[in-house]
């Protein structure tokens, strides 16, 4: 192995004594391959098995905590106890490969396709449509907000019973938790909206519910992480300054890690912070070593991953790269980094064990993956 890549393969012990075998994380990537009833499919299991042998931690695609939170066709569910056998099957398949299995839990809010939620009625913090969408959600009542907070705790209990090593609260990518934090989607005048601090109420209550479930049900160390998006392009919208205030609070919440959602690791702020410094640097300075940060965003080669680690992030998450190269970690370990694939061809589906729905999305979405003929 190239000695310069050694930092990628060093173990990491988190504060609750869970040890990761290396610093490489499989990023949460929706694969659209579950059954319509929300149970995982054989194709989905095979996809995860193929990608779980090298990574220290595998974060699953998001799973909805309530029936009206299903955000994608082919998404697996965690919204009732009948889903525990399905969740268990996925957890076991990941852990058998030597990786820690983390279940990402979320509610899609106004981003849910109407045909996937009861009565076709999408919900959000306020009755504000997404930019460019004609679908206006219904504002949740306070009781409904409290029920969804409870649902996050209940899905955490199911994750514990199903054998996961942790959950990641999905507060990113425009879904319900972010919708409550955003001044674009949250125009409420009750305790869940208004000032920046009040817009944190829902995210922080979700964390409390999840941590309470862990305390009550976990018999061994169980990780709780939180993923966030640093900015929104809309006006009004989340600014880098808003996120730095959120991250400051999150860093003292007893979480095991934070996970920023970025398309480009080295991207710089749009507004609300020094635009000459990468967002990652702003975040690390604010966190100030209080907990680990996972960095992500267009990292493909081991050189790029090592450079990312050198900023001070504790782990690097690979999403599209581990779809194109499931043996990424093994090739680094074996000194075969020159053989790491950073593109895919239209003939690669079977070799890469990619389910049909995800494969169709890959080859039919221009610019998403570097597809060569």
Coordinates of C-alpha atoms in Angstrom, one line a residue:
X1 CA 0.0 0.0 0.0
X2 CA 1.1 3.5 -0.7
X3 CA 2.2 4.9 2.7
X4 CA 0.6 8.3 1.9
X5 CA -2.8 6.6 2.0
X6 CA -2.4 5.1 5.5
X7 CA -4.6 7.9 7.1
X8 CA -7.6 6.6 5.1
X9 CA -7.3 3.1 6.7
X10 CA -6.6 4.1 10.3
X11 CA -9.3 3.1 12.7
X12 CA -11.5 5.7 14.5
X13 CA -13.0 5.3 17.9
X14 CA -16.0 7.4 18.5
X15 CA -16.9 8.8 22.0
X16 CA -19.2 6.0 22.9
X17 CA -16.5 3.4 22.2
X18 CA -17.8 2.3 18.8
X19 CA -14.7 1.7 16.7
X20 CA -14.7 2.1 12.9
X21 CA -12.1 0.0 11.0
X22 CA -11.2 2.9 8.7
X23 CA -12.2 6.5 7.7
X24 CA -14.1 5.6 4.5
X25 CA -17.9 5.9 4.7
X26 CA -20.5 4.7 2.1
X27 CA -22.6 7.8 1.6
X28 CA -26.4 7.5 1.7
X29 CA -27.5 7.0 -1.9
X30 CA -31.2 6.4 -2.9
X31 CA -31.4 3.3 -5.1
X32 CA -35.1 3.2 -5.9
X33 CA -35.1 -0.6 -5.6
X34 CA -37.3 -1.6 -2.6
X35 CA -40.7 -3.3 -3.1
X36 CA -43.8 -1.1 -3.3
X37 CA -44.8 -2.2 0.3
X38 CA -41.5 -0.7 1.6
X39 CA -39.6 -3.9 2.2
X40 CA -36.1 -4.3 0.9
X41 CA -35.6 -6.3 -2.3
X42 CA -33.0 -9.0 -3.0
X43 CA -31.4 -6.6 -5.6
X44 CA -31.0 -4.0 -2.9
X45 CA -29.4 -6.4 -0.5
X46 CA -27.0 -7.5 -3.2
X47 CA -26.1 -3.9 -4.0
X48 CA -25.3 -3.2 -0.3
X49 CA -23.3 -6.4 0.2
X50 CA -21.2 -5.5 -2.9
X51 CA -20.3 -2.1 -1.3
X52 CA -20.0 -3.0 2.4
X53 CA -16.8 -5.1 2.3
X54 CA -14.3 -2.1 2.4
X55 CA -16.0 0.8 4.1
X56 CA -15.8 1.3 7.8
X57 CA -19.4 2.6 8.0
X58 CA -22.3 2.2 5.6
X59 CA -25.1 4.8 5.8
X60 CA -28.2 3.4 4.1
X61 CA -30.6 5.3 1.8
X62 CA -33.2 7.2 3.8
X63 CA -36.1 5.4 5.3
X64 CA -39.4 7.2 6.1
X65 CA -40.5 7.4 9.8
X66 CA -44.2 7.9 8.9
X67 CA -46.5 7.0 6.1
X68 CA -46.8 10.6 4.9
X69 CA -43.0 10.9 4.7
X70 CA -42.2 8.6 1.9
X71 CA -40.0 10.6 -0.5
X72 CA -39.2 8.3 -3.3
X73 CA -40.5 5.4 -5.4
X74 CA -38.7 2.3 -4.3
X75 CA -37.8 3.6 -0.9
X76 CA -37.7 1.1 2.1
X77 CA -39.8 2.0 5.1
X78 CA -39.3 2.1 8.8
X79 CA -42.7 3.6 9.8
X80 CA -44.3 0.6 11.6
X81 CA -43.2 -2.5 13.4
X82 CA -44.0 -4.7 10.5
X83 CA -40.9 -3.3 8.8
X84 CA -38.5 -4.7 11.4
X85 CA -37.8 -8.0 9.6
X86 CA -37.0 -6.1 6.4
X87 CA -34.8 -3.6 8.3
X88 CA -33.1 -6.5 10.1
X89 CA -32.3 -8.2 6.8
X90 CA -30.5 -5.1 5.5
X91 CA -28.6 -4.5 8.7
X92 CA -27.3 -8.1 8.9
X93 CA -26.2 -8.0 5.2
X94 CA -24.1 -4.9 5.8
X95 CA -22.6 -6.0 9.2
X96 CA -21.7 -9.4 7.8
X97 CA -19.2 -7.6 5.5
X98 CA -17.5 -6.0 8.5
X99 CA -19.0 -2.5 8.2
X100 CA -21.0 -0.6 10.8
X101 CA -24.6 -0.3 9.6
X102 CA -26.3 3.1 10.0
X103 CA -30.0 3.6 9.2
X104 CA -30.7 7.1 7.8
X105 CA -34.1 8.2 9.0
X106 CA -36.2 11.0 7.5
X107 CA -39.5 12.5 6.5
X108 CA -39.8 13.9 3.0
X109 CA -42.3 16.7 3.8
X110 CA -43.2 18.8 0.8
X111 CA -40.8 16.8 -1.4
X112 CA -42.9 13.6 -1.2
X113 CA -44.6 12.6 -4.5
X114 CA -48.3 13.0 -3.8
X115 CA -49.0 9.5 -5.2
X116 CA -46.8 7.9 -2.4
X117 CA -48.6 9.5 0.6
X118 CA -52.0 8.9 2.1
X119 CA -54.8 10.8 0.3
X120 CA -52.1 12.4 -1.9
X121 CA -51.7 15.1 0.7
X122 CA -48.1 16.4 1.2
X123 CA -47.3 18.2 4.4
X124 CA -44.6 20.7 5.6
X125 CA -43.8 23.3 8.1
X126 CA -46.0 25.8 6.2
X127 CA -48.1 25.8 3.0
X128 CA -45.2 26.9 0.8
X129 CA -44.3 25.0 -2.3
X130 CA -40.8 24.2 -3.3
X131 CA -39.2 26.5 -5.9
X132 CA -40.4 25.4 -9.3
X133 CA -43.1 23.1 -7.9
X134 CA -46.8 23.4 -8.4
X135 CA -47.6 21.2 -5.4
X136 CA -48.4 23.2 -2.3
X137 CA -48.2 21.2 0.9
X138 CA -50.6 21.5 3.8
X139 CA -49.1 23.1 7.0
X140 CA -48.8 20.6 9.8
X141 CA -50.7 21.2 13.0
X142 CA -48.8 21.4 16.3
X143 CA -50.1 17.9 17.2
X144 CA -49.0 16.5 13.9
X145 CA -45.6 18.0 14.3
X146 CA -45.3 16.3 17.8
X147 CA -46.5 13.0 16.2
X148 CA -43.7 13.1 13.7
X149 CA -41.2 13.9 16.4
X150 CA -42.4 10.8 18.2
X151 CA -42.2 8.8 14.9
X152 CA -38.5 9.6 14.7
X153 CA -38.0 8.0 18.1
X154 CA -40.1 5.0 17.3
X155 CA -38.2 4.4 14.1
X156 CA -35.0 4.6 16.1
X157 CA -36.4 1.9 18.4
X158 CA -37.0 -0.3 15.3
X159 CA -33.5 0.3 14.1
X160 CA -32.2 -0.8 17.5
X161 CA -34.4 -3.9 17.4
X162 CA -33.3 -4.6 13.8
X163 CA -29.6 -4.7 14.8
X164 CA -28.3 -1.5 13.3
X165 CA -25.2 0.2 14.9
X166 CA -26.8 3.6 14.7
X167 CA -29.1 6.0 12.9
X168 CA -28.4 9.2 11.0
X169 CA -31.0 11.9 11.3
X170 CA -31.5 13.3 7.7
X171 CA -31.7 17.1 8.2
X172 CA -30.4 17.8 4.7
X173 CA -31.3 18.0 1.1
X174 CA -34.6 19.9 1.5
X175 CA -36.6 17.4 3.4
X176 CA -38.9 18.0 6.4
X177 CA -36.3 18.7 9.0
X178 CA -34.6 21.2 6.8
X179 CA -38.0 22.6 5.8
X180 CA -38.5 23.5 9.5
X181 CA -35.1 25.2 9.7
X182 CA -35.5 27.1 6.5
X183 CA -37.0 30.6 6.4
X184 CA -38.2 29.8 2.9
X185 CA -40.4 26.9 3.9
X186 CA -41.1 27.7 7.5
X187 CA -43.4 30.8 8.0
X188 CA -45.0 29.5 11.2
X189 CA -46.0 31.8 14.1
X190 CA -46.1 29.1 16.8
X191 CA -43.3 27.6 18.8
X192 CA -41.9 25.8 15.8
X193 CA -41.3 28.9 13.7
X194 CA -40.2 32.6 13.6
X195 CA -36.7 33.4 14.7
X196 CA -33.7 31.3 13.8
X197 CA -33.7 29.8 17.3
X198 CA -37.4 28.9 17.0
X199 CA -36.8 27.3 13.6
X200 CA -34.3 25.0 15.4
X201 CA -37.0 23.7 17.7
X202 CA -38.2 20.9 15.4
X203 CA -34.7 19.6 14.5
X204 CA -33.6 19.7 18.2
X205 CA -36.8 17.9 19.3
X206 CA -36.2 15.2 16.8
X207 CA -32.7 14.7 18.2
X208 CA -34.1 14.5 21.7
X209 CA -36.6 11.9 20.7
X210 CA -34.0 9.8 19.0
X211 CA -31.6 10.0 21.9
X212 CA -34.4 9.1 24.3
X213 CA -35.2 6.0 22.3
X214 CA -31.5 5.0 22.4
X215 CA -31.3 5.5 26.1
X216 CA -34.4 3.4 26.7
X217 CA -33.9 0.6 24.2
X218 CA -30.2 0.2 23.2
X219 CA -28.4 -2.4 25.3
X220 CA -25.0 -1.6 23.7
X221 CA -23.4 1.5 22.2
X222 CA -25.5 3.0 19.4
X223 CA -24.5 5.9 17.2
X224 CA -26.6 9.0 16.5
X225 CA -25.5 11.2 13.6
X226 CA -27.0 14.3 12.0
X227 CA -26.8 15.3 8.3
X228 CA -27.3 18.9 7.2
X229 CA -27.1 21.0 4.0
X230 CA -25.2 24.2 4.6
X231 CA -27.1 26.6 2.3
X232 CA -30.1 27.1 0.1
X233 CA -30.1 29.0 -3.1
X234 CA -33.5 30.6 -2.4
X235 CA -34.2 34.0 -1.0
X236 CA -35.2 33.8 1.8
X237 CA -33.3 30.6 2.5
X238 CA -30.7 29.0 4.8
X239 CA -27.4 30.9 4.7
X240 CA -24.0 29.8 5.8
X241 CA -24.3 32.0 8.8
X242 CA -27.6 30.3 9.8
X243 CA -25.9 26.9 9.4
X244 CA -22.9 27.8 11.5
X245 CA -25.3 28.8 14.3
X246 CA -27.1 25.5 13.9
X247 CA -23.9 23.5 13.9
X248 CA -22.8 25.3 17.1
X249 CA -25.9 24.1 18.9
X250 CA -25.7 20.6 17.3
X251 CA -22.0 20.3 18.5
X252 CA -23.2 20.4 22.1
X253 CA -26.1 17.9 21.7
X254 CA -24.3 14.8 22.5
X255 CA -24.3 13.5 18.9
X256 CA -21.7 11.0 17.7
X257 CA -21.0 12.8 14.5
X258 CA -22.2 15.5 12.0
X259 CA -22.3 14.8 8.3
X260 CA -22.4 17.7 5.8
X261 CA -24.2 17.2 2.5
X262 CA -22.1 18.7 -0.4
X263 CA -21.9 18.1 -4.1
X264 CA -18.3 19.4 -4.0
X265 CA -16.1 19.0 -0.9
X266 CA -14.1 22.3 -1.6
X267 CA -17.2 24.4 -2.4
X268 CA -17.4 27.9 -0.9
X269 CA -20.3 29.8 0.7
X270 CA -22.9 31.7 -1.4
X271 CA -23.6 34.2 1.4
X272 CA -23.4 34.6 5.1
X273 CA -19.7 33.8 5.6
X274 CA -16.3 34.5 4.1
X275 CA -16.6 33.4 0.5
X276 CA -12.9 32.9 0.2
X277 CA -12.8 30.0 2.6
X278 CA -14.4 26.5 1.8
X279 CA -17.5 25.6 3.7
X280 CA -15.7 22.7 5.2
X281 CA -13.2 25.1 6.9
X282 CA -16.0 27.3 8.3
X283 CA -17.7 24.2 9.7
X284 CA -14.5 22.7 11.3
X285 CA -13.7 26.0 12.9
X286 CA -17.2 26.3 14.4
X287 CA -17.2 22.6 15.6
X288 CA -13.8 23.1 17.2
X289 CA -13.1 19.4 17.7
X290 CA -16.3 18.9 19.8
X291 CA -17.4 16.0 17.6
X292 CA -16.3 14.3 14.3
X293 CA -17.4 15.7 10.9
X294 CA -17.9 13.6 7.8
X295 CA -17.0 15.4 4.6
X296 CA -18.3 14.4 1.2
X297 CA -18.5 15.7 -2.3
X298 CA -17.0 14.6 -5.6
X299 CA -14.1 12.7 -4.0
X300 CA -13.0 9.9 -6.3
X301 CA -9.3 9.1 -6.0
X302 CA -7.3 8.2 -2.8
X303 CA -5.2 11.4 -3.3
X304 CA -8.4 13.5 -3.2
X305 CA -9.6 11.5 -0.1
X306 CA -6.3 12.1 1.8
X307 CA -6.4 15.8 0.9
X308 CA -9.9 16.0 2.3
X309 CA -8.9 14.2 5.5
X310 CA -6.0 16.7 5.9
X311 CA -8.6 19.5 6.4
X312 CA -9.5 17.9 9.8
X313 CA -12.6 16.0 8.8
X314 CA -12.7 12.6 10.7
X315 CA -14.1 10.6 7.8
X316 CA -14.7 10.9 4.1
X317 CA -17.9 9.7 2.5
X318 CA -17.9 8.3 -1.0
X319 CA -21.2 8.1 -2.8
X320 CA -21.1 7.9 -6.6
X321 CA -17.5 6.7 -6.4
X322 CA -18.4 3.5 -4.5
X323 CA -21.2 2.9 -7.0
X324 CA -18.6 3.0 -9.8
X325 CA -15.9 1.2 -7.8
X326 CA -17.2 -1.1 -5.0
X327 CA -13.6 -2.3 -4.4
X328 CA -12.2 1.2 -3.7
X329 CA -10.9 0.4 -0.2
X330 CA -9.5 -3.0 -1.1
X331 CA -7.6 -1.5 -4.1
X332 CA -6.1 1.2 -1.9
X333 CA -5.1 -1.5 0.7
X334 CA -3.5 -3.7 -2.0
X335 CA -1.6 -0.9 -3.7
X336 CA -3.8 -1.1 -6.8
X337 CA -5.0 2.5 -6.8
X338 CA -4.2 2.8 -10.5
X339 CA -7.0 0.3 -11.1
X340 CA -9.7 2.3 -9.3
X341 CA -12.5 3.1 -11.7
X342 CA -13.8 6.7 -11.8
X343 CA -16.2 6.2 -14.8
X344 CA -18.6 3.5 -15.8
X345 CA -19.8 2.1 -19.1
X346 CA -23.2 1.1 -20.2
X347 CA -22.0 -2.6 -20.0
X348 CA -21.2 -2.4 -16.3
X349 CA -24.5 -3.0 -14.5
X350 CA -24.1 -6.7 -13.8
X351 CA -20.4 -6.3 -12.8
X352 CA -21.2 -3.5 -10.4
X353 CA -24.4 -5.1 -9.0
X354 CA -26.6 -2.1 -9.5
X355 CA -30.4 -2.6 -9.3
X356 CA -32.4 -1.8 -12.4
X357 CA -34.2 1.3 -11.2
X358 CA -30.9 2.9 -10.0
X359 CA -29.1 1.9 -13.3
X360 CA -31.8 3.5 -15.4
X361 CA -31.5 6.7 -13.3
X362 CA -27.7 6.6 -13.8
X363 CA -27.7 6.2 -17.6
X364 CA -30.6 8.5 -18.2
X365 CA -29.6 11.4 -16.0
X366 CA -27.1 13.6 -17.9
X367 CA -24.1 14.7 -15.9
X368 CA -25.0 12.7 -12.8
X369 CA -22.3 10.0 -13.5
X370 CA -19.4 10.0 -15.9
X371 CA -20.8 7.3 -18.3
X372 CA -18.6 6.3 -21.1
X373 CA -19.8 4.1 -24.0

